[in-house]
Coordinates of C-alpha atoms in Angstrom, one line a residue:
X1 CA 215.6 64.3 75.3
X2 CA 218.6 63.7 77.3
X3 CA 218.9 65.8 80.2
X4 CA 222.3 64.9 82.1
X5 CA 225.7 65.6 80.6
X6 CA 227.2 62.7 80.3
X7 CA 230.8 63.5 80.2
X8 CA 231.0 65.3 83.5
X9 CA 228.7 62.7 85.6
X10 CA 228.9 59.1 85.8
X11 CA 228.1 57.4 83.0
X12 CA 226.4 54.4 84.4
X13 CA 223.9 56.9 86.4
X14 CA 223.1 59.1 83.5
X15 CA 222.6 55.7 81.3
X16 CA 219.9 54.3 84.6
X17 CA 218.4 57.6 84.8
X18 CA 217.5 57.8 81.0
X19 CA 216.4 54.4 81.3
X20 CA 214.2 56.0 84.0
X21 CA 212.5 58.6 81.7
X22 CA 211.9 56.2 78.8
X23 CA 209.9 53.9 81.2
X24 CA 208.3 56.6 83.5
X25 CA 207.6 59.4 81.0
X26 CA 204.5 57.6 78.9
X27 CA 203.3 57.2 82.1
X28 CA 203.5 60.5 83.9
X29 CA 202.0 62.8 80.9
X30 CA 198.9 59.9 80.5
X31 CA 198.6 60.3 84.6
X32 CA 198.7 64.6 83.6
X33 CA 196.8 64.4 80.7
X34 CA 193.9 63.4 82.6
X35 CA 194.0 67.1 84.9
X36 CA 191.5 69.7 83.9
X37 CA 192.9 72.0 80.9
X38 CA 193.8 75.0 83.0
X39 CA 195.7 73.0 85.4
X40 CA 197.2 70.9 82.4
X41 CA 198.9 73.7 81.4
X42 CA 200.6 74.8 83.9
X43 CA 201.8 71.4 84.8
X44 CA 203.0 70.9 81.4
X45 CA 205.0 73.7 81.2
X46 CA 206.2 73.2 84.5
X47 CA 207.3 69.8 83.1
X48 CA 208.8 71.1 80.1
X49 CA 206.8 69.4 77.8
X50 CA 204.9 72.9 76.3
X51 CA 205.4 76.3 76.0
X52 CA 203.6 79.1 77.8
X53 CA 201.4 79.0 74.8
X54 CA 200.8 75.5 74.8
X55 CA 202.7 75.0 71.6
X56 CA 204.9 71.5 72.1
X57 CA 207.9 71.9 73.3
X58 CA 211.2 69.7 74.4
X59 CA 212.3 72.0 77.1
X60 CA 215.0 70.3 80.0
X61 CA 213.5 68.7 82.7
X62 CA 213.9 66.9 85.8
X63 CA 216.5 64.4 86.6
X64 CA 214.0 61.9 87.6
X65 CA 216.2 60.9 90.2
X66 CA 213.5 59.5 92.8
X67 CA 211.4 57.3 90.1
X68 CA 215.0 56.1 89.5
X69 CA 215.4 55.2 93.1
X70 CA 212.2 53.1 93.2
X71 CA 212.6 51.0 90.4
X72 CA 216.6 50.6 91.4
X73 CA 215.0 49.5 94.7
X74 CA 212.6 46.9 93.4
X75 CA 215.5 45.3 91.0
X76 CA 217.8 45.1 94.0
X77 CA 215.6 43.1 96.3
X78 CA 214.6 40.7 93.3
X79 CA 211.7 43.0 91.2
X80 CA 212.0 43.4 87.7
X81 CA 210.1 47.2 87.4
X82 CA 210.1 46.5 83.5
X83 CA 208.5 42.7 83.6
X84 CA 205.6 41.2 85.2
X85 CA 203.8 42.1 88.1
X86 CA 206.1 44.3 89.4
X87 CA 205.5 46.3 86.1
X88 CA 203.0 48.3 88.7
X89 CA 206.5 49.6 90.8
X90 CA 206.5 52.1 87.4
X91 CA 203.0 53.3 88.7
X92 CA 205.2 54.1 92.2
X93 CA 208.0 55.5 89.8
X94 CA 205.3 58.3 88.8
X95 CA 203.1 58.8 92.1
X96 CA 206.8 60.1 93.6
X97 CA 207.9 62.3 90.6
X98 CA 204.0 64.2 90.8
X99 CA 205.0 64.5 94.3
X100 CA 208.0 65.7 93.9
X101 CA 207.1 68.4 91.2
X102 CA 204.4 69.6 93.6
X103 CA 206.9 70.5 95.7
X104 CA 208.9 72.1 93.5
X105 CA 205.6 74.6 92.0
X106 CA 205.2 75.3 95.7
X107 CA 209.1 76.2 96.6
X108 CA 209.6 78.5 93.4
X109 CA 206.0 80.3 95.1
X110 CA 207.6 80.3 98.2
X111 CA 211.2 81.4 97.6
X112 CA 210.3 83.9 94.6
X113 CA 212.6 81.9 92.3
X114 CA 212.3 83.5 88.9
X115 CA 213.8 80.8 86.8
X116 CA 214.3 77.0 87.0
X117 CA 215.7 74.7 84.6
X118 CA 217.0 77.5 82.5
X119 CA 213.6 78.9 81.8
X120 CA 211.0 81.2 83.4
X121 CA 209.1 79.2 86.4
X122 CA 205.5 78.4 86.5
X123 CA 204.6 80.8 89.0
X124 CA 206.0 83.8 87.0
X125 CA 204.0 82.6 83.9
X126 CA 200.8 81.6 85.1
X127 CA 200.6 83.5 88.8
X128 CA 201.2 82.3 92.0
X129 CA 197.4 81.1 92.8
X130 CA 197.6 78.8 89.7
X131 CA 201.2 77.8 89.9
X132 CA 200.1 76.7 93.5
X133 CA 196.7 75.2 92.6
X134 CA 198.6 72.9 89.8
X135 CA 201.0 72.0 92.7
X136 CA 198.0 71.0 94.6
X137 CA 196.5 68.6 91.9
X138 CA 199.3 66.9 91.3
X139 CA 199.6 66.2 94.8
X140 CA 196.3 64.8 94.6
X141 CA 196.8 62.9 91.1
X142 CA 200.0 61.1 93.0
X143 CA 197.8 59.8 95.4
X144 CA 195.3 58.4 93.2
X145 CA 197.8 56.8 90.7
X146 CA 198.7 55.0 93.5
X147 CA 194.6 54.4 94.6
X148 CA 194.0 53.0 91.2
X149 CA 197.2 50.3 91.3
X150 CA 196.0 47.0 91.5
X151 CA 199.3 46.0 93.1
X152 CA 198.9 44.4 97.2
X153 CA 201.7 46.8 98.1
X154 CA 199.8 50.1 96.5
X155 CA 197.9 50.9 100.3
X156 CA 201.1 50.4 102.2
X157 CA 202.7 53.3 99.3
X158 CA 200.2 55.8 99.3
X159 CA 199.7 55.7 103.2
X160 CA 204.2 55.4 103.3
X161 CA 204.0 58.7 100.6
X162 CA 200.8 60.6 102.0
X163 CA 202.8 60.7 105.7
X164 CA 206.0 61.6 104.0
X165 CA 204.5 64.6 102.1
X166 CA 203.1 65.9 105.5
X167 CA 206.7 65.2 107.3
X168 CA 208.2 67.5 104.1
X169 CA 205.6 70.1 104.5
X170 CA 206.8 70.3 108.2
X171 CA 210.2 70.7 107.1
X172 CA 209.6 73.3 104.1
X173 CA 207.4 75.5 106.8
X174 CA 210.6 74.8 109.6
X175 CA 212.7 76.0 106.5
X176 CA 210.7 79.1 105.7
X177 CA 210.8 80.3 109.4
X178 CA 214.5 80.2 110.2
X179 CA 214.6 83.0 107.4
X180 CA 213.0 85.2 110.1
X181 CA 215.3 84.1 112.7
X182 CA 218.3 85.5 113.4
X183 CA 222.2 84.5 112.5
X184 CA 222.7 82.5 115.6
X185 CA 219.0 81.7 116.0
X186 CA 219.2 78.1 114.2
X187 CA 221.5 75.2 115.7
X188 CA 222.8 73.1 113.6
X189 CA 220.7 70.3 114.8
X190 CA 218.2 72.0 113.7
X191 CA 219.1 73.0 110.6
X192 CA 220.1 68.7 109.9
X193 CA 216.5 67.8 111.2
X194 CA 215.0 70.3 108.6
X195 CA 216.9 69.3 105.6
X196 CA 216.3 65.2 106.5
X197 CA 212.7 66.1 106.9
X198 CA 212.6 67.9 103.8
X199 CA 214.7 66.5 101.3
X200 CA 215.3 62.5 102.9
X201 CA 212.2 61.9 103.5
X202 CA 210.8 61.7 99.8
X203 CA 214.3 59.6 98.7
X204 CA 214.1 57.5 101.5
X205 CA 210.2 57.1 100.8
X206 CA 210.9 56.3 97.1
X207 CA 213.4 53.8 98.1
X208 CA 211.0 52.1 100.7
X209 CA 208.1 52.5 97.7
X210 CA 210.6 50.0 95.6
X211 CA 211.3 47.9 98.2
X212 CA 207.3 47.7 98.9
X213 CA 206.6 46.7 95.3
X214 CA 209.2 44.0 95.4
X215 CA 207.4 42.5 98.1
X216 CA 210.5 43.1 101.0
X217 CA 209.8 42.5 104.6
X218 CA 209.5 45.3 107.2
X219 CA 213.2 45.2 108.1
X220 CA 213.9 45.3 104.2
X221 CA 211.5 48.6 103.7
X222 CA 212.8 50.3 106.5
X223 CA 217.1 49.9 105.9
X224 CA 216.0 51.3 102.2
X225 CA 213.8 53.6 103.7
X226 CA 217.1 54.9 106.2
X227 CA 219.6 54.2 103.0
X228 CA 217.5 57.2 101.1
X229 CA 217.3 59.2 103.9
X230 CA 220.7 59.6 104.4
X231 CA 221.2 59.7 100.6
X232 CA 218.8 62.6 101.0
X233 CA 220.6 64.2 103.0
X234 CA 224.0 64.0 101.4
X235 CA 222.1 65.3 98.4
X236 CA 220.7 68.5 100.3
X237 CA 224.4 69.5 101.6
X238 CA 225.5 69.1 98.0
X239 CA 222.3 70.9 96.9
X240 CA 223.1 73.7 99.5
X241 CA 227.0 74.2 97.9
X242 CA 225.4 74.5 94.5
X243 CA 223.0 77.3 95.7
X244 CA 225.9 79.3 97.2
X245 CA 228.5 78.2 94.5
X246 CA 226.6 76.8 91.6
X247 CA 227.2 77.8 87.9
X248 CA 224.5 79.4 87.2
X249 CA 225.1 78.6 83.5
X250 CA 224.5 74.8 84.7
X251 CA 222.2 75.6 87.2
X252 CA 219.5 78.0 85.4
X253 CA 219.6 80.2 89.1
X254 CA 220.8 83.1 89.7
X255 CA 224.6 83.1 91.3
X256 CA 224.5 82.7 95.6
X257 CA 220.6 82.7 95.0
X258 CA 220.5 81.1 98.4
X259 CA 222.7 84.1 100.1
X260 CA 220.1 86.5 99.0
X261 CA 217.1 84.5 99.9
X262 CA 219.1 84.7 104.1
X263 CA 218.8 81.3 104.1
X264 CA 219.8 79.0 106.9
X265 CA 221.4 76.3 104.8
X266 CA 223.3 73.6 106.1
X267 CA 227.0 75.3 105.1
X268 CA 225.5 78.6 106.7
X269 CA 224.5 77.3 109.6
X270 CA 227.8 75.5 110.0
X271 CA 229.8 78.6 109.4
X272 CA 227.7 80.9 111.9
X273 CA 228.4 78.3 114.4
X274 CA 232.0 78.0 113.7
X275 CA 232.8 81.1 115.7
X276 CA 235.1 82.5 113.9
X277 CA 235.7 86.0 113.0
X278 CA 234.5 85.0 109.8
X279 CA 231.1 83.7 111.3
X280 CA 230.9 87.3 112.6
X281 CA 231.3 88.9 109.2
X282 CA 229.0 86.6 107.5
X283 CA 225.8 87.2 111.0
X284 CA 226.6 91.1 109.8
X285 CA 226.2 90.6 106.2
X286 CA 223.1 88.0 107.7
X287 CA 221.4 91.3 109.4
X288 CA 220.7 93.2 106.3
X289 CA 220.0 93.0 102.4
X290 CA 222.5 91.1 100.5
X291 CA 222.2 94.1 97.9
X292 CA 224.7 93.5 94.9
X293 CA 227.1 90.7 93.5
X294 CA 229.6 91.9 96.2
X295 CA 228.2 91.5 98.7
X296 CA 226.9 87.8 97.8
X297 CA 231.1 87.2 96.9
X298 CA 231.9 88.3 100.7
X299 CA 228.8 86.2 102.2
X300 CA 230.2 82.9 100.3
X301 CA 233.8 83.9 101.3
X302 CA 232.7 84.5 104.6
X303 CA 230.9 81.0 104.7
X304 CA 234.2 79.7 103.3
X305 CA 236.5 80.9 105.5
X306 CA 234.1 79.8 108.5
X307 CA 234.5 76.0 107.1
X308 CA 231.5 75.7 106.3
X309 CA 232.5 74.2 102.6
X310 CA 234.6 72.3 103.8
X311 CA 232.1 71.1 106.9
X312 CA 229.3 70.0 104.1
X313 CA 231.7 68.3 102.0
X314 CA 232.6 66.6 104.7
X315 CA 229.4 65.8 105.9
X316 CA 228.4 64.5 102.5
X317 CA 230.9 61.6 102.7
X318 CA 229.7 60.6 106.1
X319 CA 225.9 60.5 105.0
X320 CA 226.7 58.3 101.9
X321 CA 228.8 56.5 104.1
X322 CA 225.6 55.7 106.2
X323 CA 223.6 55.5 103.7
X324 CA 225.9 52.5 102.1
X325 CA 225.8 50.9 105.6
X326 CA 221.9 50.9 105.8
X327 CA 221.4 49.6 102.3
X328 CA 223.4 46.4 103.1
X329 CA 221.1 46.0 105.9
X330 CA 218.4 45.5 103.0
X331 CA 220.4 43.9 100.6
X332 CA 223.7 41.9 101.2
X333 CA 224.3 41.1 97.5
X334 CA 226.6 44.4 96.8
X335 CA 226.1 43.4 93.0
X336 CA 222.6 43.7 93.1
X337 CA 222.7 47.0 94.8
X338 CA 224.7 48.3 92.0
X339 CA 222.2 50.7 90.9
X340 CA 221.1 52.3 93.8
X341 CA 224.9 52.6 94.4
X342 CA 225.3 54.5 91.2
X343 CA 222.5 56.6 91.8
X344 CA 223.9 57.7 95.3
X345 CA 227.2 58.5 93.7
X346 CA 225.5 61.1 91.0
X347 CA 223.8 62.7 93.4
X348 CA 226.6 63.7 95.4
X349 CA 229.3 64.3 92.8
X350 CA 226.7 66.6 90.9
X351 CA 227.4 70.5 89.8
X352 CA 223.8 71.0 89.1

């Protein structure tokens, strides 16, 4: 079930990350299976793993990109996630990916997204109320995967992912009201303090989760916590290119899906404050319905021309560059770092 194409993105990163799923997977549809049916199936299917029907099904999924950042994060401060005690950092591996999905049933609610990985979303199959209700249990089922771990470091990672998930709620609902603001209503402050809140926080939390399990002192758990935080980040300016200039053969969503939605990403934001005649044209186009292909073609011209590409690529070097910095902090041994290294590389070099 491989799920990353290995000739376009680092191989070492795609090999980790389907090292990931063989370890995490079992795991995670054990931790599902024990839902209530109704709520079963929409997670399934959210997941991949069945059809609407509930016939089996091998559908793409996730990258697993934040179970891979805890277990990297355990082996780099002296863990073995696949040996052991530390076995139980695979019980961490899942409690982050439940959370993660939840957020993902709740954003496709929230943004009206009508496909994701290539296929219909859960909300448009099911209805929003139990697309949102299946978010909500697997929420709660992240939690209790982690209530149920014997490890010492379990209470320190659900009360570490419990005030992350209310940090990232703050920033989805910061997120959802800029849309109502105006062009030059968000500052680009702002707009930096939403994304961190709601994309770094969860890879910063996984790394510190890892870090937790390998039994890493406080100084240790908070440099991985900052080194996934600013990996977030970098991620989310990447994420916001591919939303305004993604493939949306690659990306299973609909060309400048992002542009249509008004919303106040990072390259946006960067562009409306440029001012440039271009920010001009691209607050006008802001003011009304992006109605039609053209119009999304000027809007991510317009975004261009205001540097706000360019800005966000930009941007994305300096986070991983911080990011880099704060993970020596936690672990000196560049070698042993190796993974999480790869793993920040894929993530911003990705096209999907």
């Amino acid at each position: 079930m491989t799920t990353v194409d290995a000739t376009t993105e680092g191989h070492e990163a795609v090999a980790l990350l389907e090292r990931t799923r063989i370890a995490v997977d079992p795991p995670l549809r054990s931790a599902v299976a024990a839902l209530p049916r109704a709520l079963r199936r929409v997670a399934a299917y959210h997941f991949g793993w069945e059809h609407a029907d509930g016939a089996p099904a091998s559908e793409p999924a996730g990258k697993v990109i934040r179970p891979a950042l805890v277990l990297a994060a355990a082996r780099a401060l002296g863990g073995d996630p696949t040996a052991g005690e530390a076995t139980y950092a695979v019980r961490a591996a899942v409690a982050v990916e439940l959370a993660h999905n939840f957020t993902l049933l709740h954003d496709d609610v929230i943004d009206e997204d009508p496909t994701r990985r290539h296929r219909a979303t859960a909300w448009t199959v099911f209805g929003a109320p139990d697309a949102i209700v299946a978010g909500d249990a697997m929420m709660a089922l992240a939690l209790r995967v982690l209530a149920e771990d014997p490890h010492p470091a379990a209470p320190a990672a659900s009360a570490r992912l419990a005030s992350c998930v209310i940090e990232l709620c703050a920033g989805q609902q910061a997120d959802c009201a800029f849309e109502g603001l105006g062009p030059h209503e968000v500052s680009l402050p702002e707009c930096v303090a939403m994304a961190t809140a709601k994309t770094g926080a969860l890879l910063g939390t996984s790394c510190a989760l890892g870090a937790l399990y390998a039994g890493a002192d406080d100084e240790q758990v908070d440099a991985m916590d900052a080194f996934g935080r600013e990996a977030g980040l970098a991620f989310q300016l990447i994420d916001d290119l591919i939303g305004i200039w993604g493939d949306p053969g690659r990306t299973g969503k609909p060309a400048g899906a992002d542009l249509v939605a008004h919303k106040k990403s990072l390259p946006v934001v960067a562009a409306l404050a440029s001012g440039t005649p271009a920010a001009e044209e691209l607050a006008e186009l802001y003011r009304g319905p992006m109605d039609g292909p053209d119009a999304v073609r000027r809007a991510a011209s317009a975004v261009e021309r205001a540097g706000g590409r360019e800005w966000a690529q930009l941007q994305a070097a300096d986070r991983m560059s911080r990011a880099v910095h704060q993970l020596s902090r936690a672990v000196p041994d560049i070698v042993a770092a190796g993974d999480l290294l790869a793993l920040a590389e894929f993530v911003t070099r990705r096209t999907h």
